[in-house]
Coordinates of C-alpha atoms in Angstrom, one line a residue:
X1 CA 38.5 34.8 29.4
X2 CA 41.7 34.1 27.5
X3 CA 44.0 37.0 27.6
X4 CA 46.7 37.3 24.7
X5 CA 49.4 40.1 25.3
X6 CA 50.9 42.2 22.7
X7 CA 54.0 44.4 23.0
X8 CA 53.5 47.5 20.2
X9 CA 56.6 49.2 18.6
X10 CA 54.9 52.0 16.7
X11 CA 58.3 53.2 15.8
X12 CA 58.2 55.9 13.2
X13 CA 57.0 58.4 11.0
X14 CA 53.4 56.4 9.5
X15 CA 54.2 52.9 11.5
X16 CA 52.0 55.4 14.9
X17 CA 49.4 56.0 12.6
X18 CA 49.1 52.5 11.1
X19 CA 49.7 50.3 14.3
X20 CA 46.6 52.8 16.3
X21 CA 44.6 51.1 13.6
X22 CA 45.7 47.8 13.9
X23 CA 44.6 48.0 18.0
X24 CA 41.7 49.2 17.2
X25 CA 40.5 46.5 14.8
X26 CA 42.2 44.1 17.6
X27 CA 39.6 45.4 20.3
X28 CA 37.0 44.8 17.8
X29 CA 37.9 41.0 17.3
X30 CA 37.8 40.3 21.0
X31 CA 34.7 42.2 21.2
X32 CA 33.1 40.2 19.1
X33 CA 34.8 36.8 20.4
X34 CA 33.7 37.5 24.0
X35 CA 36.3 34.8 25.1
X36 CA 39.4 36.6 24.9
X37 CA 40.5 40.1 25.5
X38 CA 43.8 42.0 24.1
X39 CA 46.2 43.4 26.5
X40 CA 48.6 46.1 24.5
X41 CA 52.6 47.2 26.2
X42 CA 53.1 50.2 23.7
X43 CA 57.4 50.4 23.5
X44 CA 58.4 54.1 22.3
X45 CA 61.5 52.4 20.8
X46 CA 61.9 54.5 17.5
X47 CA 64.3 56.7 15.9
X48 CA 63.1 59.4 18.1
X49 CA 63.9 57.4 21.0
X50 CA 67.6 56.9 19.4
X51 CA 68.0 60.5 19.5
X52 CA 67.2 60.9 23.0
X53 CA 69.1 58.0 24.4
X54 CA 71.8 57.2 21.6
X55 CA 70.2 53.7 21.4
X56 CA 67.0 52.1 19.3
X57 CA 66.0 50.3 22.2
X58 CA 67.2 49.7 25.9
X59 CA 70.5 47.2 26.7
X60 CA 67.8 44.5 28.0
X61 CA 65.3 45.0 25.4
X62 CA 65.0 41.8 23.9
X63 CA 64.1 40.7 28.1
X64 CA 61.3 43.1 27.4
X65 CA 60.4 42.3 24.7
X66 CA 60.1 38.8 24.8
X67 CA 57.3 39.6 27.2
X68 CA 54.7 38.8 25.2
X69 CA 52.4 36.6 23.0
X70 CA 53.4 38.6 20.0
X71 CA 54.7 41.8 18.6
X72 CA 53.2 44.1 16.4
X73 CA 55.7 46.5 14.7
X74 CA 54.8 49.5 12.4
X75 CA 58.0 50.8 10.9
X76 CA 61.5 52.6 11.7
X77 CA 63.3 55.1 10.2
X78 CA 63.6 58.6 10.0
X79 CA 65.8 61.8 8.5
X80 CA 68.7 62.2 11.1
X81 CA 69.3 58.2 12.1
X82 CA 70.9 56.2 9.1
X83 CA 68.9 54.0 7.6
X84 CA 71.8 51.3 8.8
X85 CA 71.5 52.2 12.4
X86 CA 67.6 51.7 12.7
X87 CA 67.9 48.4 11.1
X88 CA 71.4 46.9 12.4
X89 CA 70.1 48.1 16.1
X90 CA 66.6 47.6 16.3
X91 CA 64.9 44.8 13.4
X92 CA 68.0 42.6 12.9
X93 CA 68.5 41.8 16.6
X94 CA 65.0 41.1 17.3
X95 CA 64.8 38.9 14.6
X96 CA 68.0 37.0 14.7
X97 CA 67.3 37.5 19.1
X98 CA 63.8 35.5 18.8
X99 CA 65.1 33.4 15.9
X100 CA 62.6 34.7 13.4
X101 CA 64.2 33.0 10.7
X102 CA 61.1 32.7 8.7
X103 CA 59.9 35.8 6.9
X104 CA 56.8 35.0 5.5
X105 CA 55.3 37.6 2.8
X106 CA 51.4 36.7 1.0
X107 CA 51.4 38.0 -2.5
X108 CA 47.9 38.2 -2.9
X109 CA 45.2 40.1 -5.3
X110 CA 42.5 40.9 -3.0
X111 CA 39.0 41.6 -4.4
X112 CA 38.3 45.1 -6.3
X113 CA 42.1 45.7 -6.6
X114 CA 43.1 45.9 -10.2
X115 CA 47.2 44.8 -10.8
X116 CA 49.3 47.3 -12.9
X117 CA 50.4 44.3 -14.6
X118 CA 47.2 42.9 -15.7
X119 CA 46.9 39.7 -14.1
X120 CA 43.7 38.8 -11.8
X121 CA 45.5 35.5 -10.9
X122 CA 48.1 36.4 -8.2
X123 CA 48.1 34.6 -5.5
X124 CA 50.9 32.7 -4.1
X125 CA 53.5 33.1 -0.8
X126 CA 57.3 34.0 -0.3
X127 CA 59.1 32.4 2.1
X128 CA 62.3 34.8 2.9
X129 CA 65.2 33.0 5.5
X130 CA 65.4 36.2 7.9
X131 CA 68.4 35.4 9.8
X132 CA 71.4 35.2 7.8
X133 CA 72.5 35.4 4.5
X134 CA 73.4 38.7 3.0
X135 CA 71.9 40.4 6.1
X136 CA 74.6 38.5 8.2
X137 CA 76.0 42.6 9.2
X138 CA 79.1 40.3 9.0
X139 CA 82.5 42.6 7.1
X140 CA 85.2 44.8 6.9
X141 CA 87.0 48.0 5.8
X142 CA 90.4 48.5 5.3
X143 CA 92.7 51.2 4.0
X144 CA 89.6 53.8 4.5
X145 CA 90.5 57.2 3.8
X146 CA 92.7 56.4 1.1
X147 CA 92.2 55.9 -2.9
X148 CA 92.9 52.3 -1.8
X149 CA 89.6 52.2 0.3
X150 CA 87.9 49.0 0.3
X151 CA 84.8 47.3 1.8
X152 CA 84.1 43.7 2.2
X153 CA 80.8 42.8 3.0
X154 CA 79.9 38.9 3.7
X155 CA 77.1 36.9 3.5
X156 CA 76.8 34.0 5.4
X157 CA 74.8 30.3 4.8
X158 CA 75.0 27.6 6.7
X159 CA 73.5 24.7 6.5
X160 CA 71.4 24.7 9.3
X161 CA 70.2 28.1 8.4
X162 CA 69.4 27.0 5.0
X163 CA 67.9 23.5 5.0
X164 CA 65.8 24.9 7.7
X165 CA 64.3 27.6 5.6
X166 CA 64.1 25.0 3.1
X167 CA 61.8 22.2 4.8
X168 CA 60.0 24.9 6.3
X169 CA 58.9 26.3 2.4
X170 CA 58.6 22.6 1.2
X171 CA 56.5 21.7 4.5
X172 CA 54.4 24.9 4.0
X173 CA 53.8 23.8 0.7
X174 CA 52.5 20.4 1.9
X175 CA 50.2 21.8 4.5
X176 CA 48.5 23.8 2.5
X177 CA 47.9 21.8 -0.5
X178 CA 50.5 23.4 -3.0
X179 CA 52.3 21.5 -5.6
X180 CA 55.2 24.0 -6.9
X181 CA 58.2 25.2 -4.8
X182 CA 60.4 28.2 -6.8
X183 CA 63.8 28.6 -5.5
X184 CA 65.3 31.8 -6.1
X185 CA 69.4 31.5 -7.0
X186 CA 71.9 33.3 -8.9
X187 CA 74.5 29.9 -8.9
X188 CA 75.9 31.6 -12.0
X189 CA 77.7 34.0 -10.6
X190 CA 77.8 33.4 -6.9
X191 CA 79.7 30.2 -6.9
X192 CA 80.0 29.6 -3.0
X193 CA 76.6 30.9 -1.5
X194 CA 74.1 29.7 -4.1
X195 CA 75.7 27.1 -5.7
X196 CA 75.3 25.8 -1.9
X197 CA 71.7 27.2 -1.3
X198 CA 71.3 25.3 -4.7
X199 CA 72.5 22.1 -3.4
X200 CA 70.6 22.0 0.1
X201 CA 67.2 22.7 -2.3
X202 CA 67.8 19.7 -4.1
X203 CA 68.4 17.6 -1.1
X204 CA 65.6 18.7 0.6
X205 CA 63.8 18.2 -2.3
X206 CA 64.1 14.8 -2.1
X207 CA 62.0 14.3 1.1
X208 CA 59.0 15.7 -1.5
X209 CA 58.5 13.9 -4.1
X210 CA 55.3 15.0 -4.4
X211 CA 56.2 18.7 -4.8
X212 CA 57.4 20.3 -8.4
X213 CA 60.5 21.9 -7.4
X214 CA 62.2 24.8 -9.4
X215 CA 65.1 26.8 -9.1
X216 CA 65.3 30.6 -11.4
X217 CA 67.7 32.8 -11.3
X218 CA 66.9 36.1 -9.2
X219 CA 67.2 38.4 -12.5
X220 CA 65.1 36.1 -14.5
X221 CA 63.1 35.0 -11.6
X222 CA 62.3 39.1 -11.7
X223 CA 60.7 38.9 -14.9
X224 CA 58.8 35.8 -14.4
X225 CA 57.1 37.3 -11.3
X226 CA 55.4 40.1 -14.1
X227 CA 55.2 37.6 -16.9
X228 CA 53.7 34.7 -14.5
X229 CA 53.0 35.1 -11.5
X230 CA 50.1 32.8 -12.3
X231 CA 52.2 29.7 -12.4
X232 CA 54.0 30.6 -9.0
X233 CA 52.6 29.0 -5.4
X234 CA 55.4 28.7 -2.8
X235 CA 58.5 30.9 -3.6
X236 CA 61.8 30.5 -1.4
X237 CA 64.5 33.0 -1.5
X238 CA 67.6 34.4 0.6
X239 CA 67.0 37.2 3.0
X240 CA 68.1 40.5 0.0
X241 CA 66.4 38.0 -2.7
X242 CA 63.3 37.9 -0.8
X243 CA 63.2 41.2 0.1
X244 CA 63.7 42.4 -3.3
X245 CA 61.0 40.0 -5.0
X246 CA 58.2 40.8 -1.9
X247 CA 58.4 44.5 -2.8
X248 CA 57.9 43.9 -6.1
X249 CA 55.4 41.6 -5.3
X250 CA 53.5 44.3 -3.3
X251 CA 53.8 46.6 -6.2
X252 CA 52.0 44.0 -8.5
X253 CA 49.3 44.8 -6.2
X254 CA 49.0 48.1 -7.0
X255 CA 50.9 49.5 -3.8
X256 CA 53.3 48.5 -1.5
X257 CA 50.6 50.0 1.6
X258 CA 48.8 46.9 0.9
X259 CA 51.2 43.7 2.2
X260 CA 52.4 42.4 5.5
X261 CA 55.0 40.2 6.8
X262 CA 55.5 38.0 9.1
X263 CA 58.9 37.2 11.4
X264 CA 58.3 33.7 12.9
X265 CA 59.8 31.5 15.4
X266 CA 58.4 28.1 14.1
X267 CA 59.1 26.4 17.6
X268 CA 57.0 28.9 19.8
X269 CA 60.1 29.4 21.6
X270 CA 60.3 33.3 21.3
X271 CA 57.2 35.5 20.0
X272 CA 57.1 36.6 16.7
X273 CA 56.5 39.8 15.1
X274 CA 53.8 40.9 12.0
X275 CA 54.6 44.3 10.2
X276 CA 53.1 46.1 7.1
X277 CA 55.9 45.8 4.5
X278 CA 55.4 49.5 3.6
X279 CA 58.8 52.2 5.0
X280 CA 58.0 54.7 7.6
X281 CA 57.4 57.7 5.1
X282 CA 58.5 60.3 7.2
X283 CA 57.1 62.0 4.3
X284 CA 53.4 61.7 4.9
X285 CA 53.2 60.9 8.4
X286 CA 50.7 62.6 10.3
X287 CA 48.9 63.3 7.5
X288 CA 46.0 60.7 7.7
X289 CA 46.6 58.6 4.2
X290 CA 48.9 55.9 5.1
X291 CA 46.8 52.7 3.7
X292 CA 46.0 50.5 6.9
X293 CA 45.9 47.1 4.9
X294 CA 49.0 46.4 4.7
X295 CA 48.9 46.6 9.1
X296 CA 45.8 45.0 9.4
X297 CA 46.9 42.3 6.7
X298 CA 49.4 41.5 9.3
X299 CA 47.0 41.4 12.3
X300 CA 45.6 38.5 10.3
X301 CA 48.8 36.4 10.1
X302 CA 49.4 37.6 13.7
X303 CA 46.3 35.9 14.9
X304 CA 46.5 32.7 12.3
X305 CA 49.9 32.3 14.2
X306 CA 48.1 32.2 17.6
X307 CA 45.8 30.1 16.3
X308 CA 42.6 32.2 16.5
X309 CA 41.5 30.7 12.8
X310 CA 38.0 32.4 13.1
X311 CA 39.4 35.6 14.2
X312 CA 41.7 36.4 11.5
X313 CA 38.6 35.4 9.2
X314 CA 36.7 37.7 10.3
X315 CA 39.3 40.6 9.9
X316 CA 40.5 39.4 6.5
X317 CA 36.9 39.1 5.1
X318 CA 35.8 42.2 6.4
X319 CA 39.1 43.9 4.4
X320 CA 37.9 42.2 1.4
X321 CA 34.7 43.4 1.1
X322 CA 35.3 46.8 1.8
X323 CA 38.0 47.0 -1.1
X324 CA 35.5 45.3 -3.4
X325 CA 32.7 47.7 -2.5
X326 CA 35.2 50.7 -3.1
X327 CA 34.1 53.3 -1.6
X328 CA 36.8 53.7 1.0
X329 CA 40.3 53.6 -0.5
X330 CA 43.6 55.5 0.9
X331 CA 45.1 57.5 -2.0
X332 CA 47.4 55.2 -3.0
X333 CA 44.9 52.8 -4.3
X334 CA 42.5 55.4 -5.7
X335 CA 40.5 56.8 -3.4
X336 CA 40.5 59.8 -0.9
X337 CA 39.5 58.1 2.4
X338 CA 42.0 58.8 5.1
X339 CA 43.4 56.1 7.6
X340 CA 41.2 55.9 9.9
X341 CA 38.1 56.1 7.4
X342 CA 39.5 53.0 5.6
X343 CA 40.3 51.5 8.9
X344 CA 36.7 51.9 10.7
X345 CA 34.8 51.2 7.5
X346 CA 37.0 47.5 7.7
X347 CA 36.4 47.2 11.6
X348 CA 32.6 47.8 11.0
X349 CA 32.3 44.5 8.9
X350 CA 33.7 42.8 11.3
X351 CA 31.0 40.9 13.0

């Protein structure tokens, strides 16, 4: 009996009622393996927890943390903690701790879902660098208090950082039998940072003949995701350019409840971390109608990345027949099943 351990961070508001449903499908999947079992380390790091301690997670939580075959996360964020501390003190240092520089976000129209947009033919993966960048928390303020006030705030590439997010899109691309690589840029305006990001693209690019690479402009690249999102396979973007262009993604979906992501350490040298894409909406928590997809979706890519192929089948197939059968939909996709309705009636296929 193989056991894989997995440290929980619930965190806030809907991520608690999401991530219950993600351990239960979890226990299911090792049920029906019968060669591995599931060990869970639930961590009440959280916005509540800030509150109470003045911290989003203990001085040696990364030691804790790292503790682990991989992390599931639901979400942070709540009224009372700025949005900026929850990230900046909890997300960003796990990611940039564990050297998750690979954010990895399927854009994907899963049976019985109909797009807002139109378009049955969406199906394609952005790879996001998740370390640097514009999320480098790297600036300054000067003159504050006065009409003089200003605010610098950097964003950082180097070339490590960025050819390895590179080769990593153009190697995913290889692996899994894509042709096209988009790059998204804005070289126009941003003279240092992109016109760079632009250069290490076309060096890399070299190595891959055998790959159609692209490069669009993030306003234009915008449109094209509505327009065609058909003609894209492999999309890589900064860390705020992916962000941006994976929410808007999910939407085309029909909700952003729907997609996950993944934070990955290629090596294997630290765990990584899957999370629904969706906020914590405070808003609705409780309240039994958060979609679990878009949790489960990343149990999925959490157990493709521990390489239990036949696992995450099982999970993702049993998703997709229950959203082509439609009769149990969270209310964000049309229906009036709560979380855990959607959830079980999901587990049950899986066999």
């Amino acid at each position: 009996m193989k056991t894989i351990k997995i440290n929980l961070v619930p965190g806030d508001g809907i991520g608690v009622d999401v991530v219950r449903e993600g351990v239960k499908a979890l226990r299911r999947l090792a049920d029906v393996h019968g060669g591995i079992r599931f060990e869970f380390n639930e961590l009440p790091w959280s916005c509540e927890y800030y509150l109470k301690h003045g911290e989003m997670m203990p001085k040696d939580g990364l030691k804790i943390l790292e503790d682990c075959d991989a992390i599931l996360l639901g979400a942070v964020g709540f009224p009372g903690v700025p949005d900026a501390v929850s990230a900046q003190e909890l997300l960003f240092p796990i990611r940039r701790g564990f050297e998750q520089y690979v954010n990895m976000r399927p854009i994907k129209l899963l049976p019985g879902l109909v797009s807002p947009i139109k378009n049955e033919k969406i199906d394609f993966i952005v790879v996001r660098e998740n370390s640097e960048g514009e999320y480098c928390s790297q600036g300054s303020i000067s003159n504050d208090g006065t009409p003089e006030k200003m605010v610098v705030q950097n964003a950082v590439f180097t070339q490590k950082g960025t050819e390895r997010i590179m080769r990593y899109a153009y190697n995913y691309a290889v692996e899994h039998q894509y042709t096209k690589v988009m790059s998204a840029t804005k070289s126009n305006a941003l003279k240092y940072s992109m016109v760079f990001w632009d250069e290490v693209q076309a060096e890399v690019a070299k190595d891959y003949p055998q790959i159609e690479s692209r490069k669009m402009h993030i306003d234009a690249l915008t449109g094209y995701f509505i327009m065609h999102p058909d003609e894209l396979q492999v999309v890589v973007a900064s860390n705020l350019f992916g962000d941006i262009l994976t929410d808007l993604g999910s939407a085309m979906l029909g909700s952003i409840g729907i997609s996950p992501s993944g934070n990955i350490n290629p090596e294997g040298k630290f765990p990584s971390m899957f999370e629904p894409i969706h906020g914590s909406a405070p808003d609705i928590a409780g309240k039994g109608i958060a979609n679990p997809m878009g949790t489960l979706w990343a149990v999925v890519m959490m157990l493709e990345q521990l390489k239990l192929q036949e696992s995450a089948g099982l999970l993702m197939n049993a998703m997709c027949e229950v959203l082509k059968e439609g009769l149990y939909r969270t209310p964000d996709i049309g229906g009036t099943a709560t979380t855990s309705e959607m959830a079980d009636a999901i587990i049950a296929k899986v066999v």
